[in-house]
Coordinates of C-alpha atoms in Angstrom, one line a residue:
X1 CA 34.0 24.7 0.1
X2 CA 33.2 22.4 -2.6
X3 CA 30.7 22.8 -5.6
X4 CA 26.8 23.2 -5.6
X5 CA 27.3 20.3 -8.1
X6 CA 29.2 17.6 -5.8
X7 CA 26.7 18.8 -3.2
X8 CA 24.0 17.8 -5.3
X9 CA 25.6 14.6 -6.4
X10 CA 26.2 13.7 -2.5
X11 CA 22.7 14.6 -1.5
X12 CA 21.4 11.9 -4.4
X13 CA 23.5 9.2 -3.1
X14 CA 23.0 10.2 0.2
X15 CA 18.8 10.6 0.7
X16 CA 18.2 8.5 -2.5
X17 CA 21.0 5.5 -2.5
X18 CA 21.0 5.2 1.2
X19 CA 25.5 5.5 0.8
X20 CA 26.6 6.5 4.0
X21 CA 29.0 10.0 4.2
X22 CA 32.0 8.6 4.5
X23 CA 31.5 6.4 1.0
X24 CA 30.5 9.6 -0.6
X25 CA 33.3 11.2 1.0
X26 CA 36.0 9.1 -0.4
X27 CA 33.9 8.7 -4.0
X28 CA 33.5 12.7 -4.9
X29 CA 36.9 13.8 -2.5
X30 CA 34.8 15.8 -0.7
X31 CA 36.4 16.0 3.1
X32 CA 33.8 13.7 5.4
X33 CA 32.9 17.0 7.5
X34 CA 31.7 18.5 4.9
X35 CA 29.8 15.5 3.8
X36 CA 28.8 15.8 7.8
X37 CA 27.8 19.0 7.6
X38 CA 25.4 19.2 4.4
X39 CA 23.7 16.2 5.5
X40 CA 22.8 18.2 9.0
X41 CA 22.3 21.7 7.6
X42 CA 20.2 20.2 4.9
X43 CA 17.9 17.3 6.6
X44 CA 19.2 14.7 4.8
X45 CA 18.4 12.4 7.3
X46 CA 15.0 13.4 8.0
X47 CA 15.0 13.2 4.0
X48 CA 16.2 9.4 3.6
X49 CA 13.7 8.5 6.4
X50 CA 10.5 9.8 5.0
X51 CA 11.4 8.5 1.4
X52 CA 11.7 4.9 3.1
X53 CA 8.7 5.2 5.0
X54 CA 6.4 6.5 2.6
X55 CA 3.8 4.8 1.4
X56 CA 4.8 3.5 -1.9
X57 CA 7.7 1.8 -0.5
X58 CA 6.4 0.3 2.2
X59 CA 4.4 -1.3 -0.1
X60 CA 7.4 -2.3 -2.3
X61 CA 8.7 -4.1 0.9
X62 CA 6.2 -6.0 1.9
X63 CA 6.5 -7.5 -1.8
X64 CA 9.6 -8.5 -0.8
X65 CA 8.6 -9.9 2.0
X66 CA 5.8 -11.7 0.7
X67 CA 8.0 -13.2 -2.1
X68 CA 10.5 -14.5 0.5
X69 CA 8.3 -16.6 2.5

């Protein structure tokens, strides 16, 4: 099993960076299961899609958006 500290390192880039598994996977050498598994023990998922719904960024989008048009 691989360390608390690549676990860590995955969930940052995972919930935070939006990288998918499989680009953690191949950045820390952590097998993709693994990556697989932490992500559905741990919520990550649930995790990424509160952060981008919450309120602050939502509001940080819609900047975008307004700048684009």
């Amino acid at each position: 099993m691989a360390k608390e500290k690549e676990k860590s390192i995955a969930h940052t880039w995972y919930v935070v960076l939006g990288y998918k598994g499989k680009d953690i996977s191949k950045k820390l050498g952590v097998p993709e299961k693994t990556i697989s598994e932490w992500v559905t023990k741990g919520g990550w998922k649930e995790e990424r899609a509160a952060r981008l719904n919450s309120p602050l960024e939502r509001i940080e989008n819609i900047k975008k958006v307004i700048e684009n048009l």
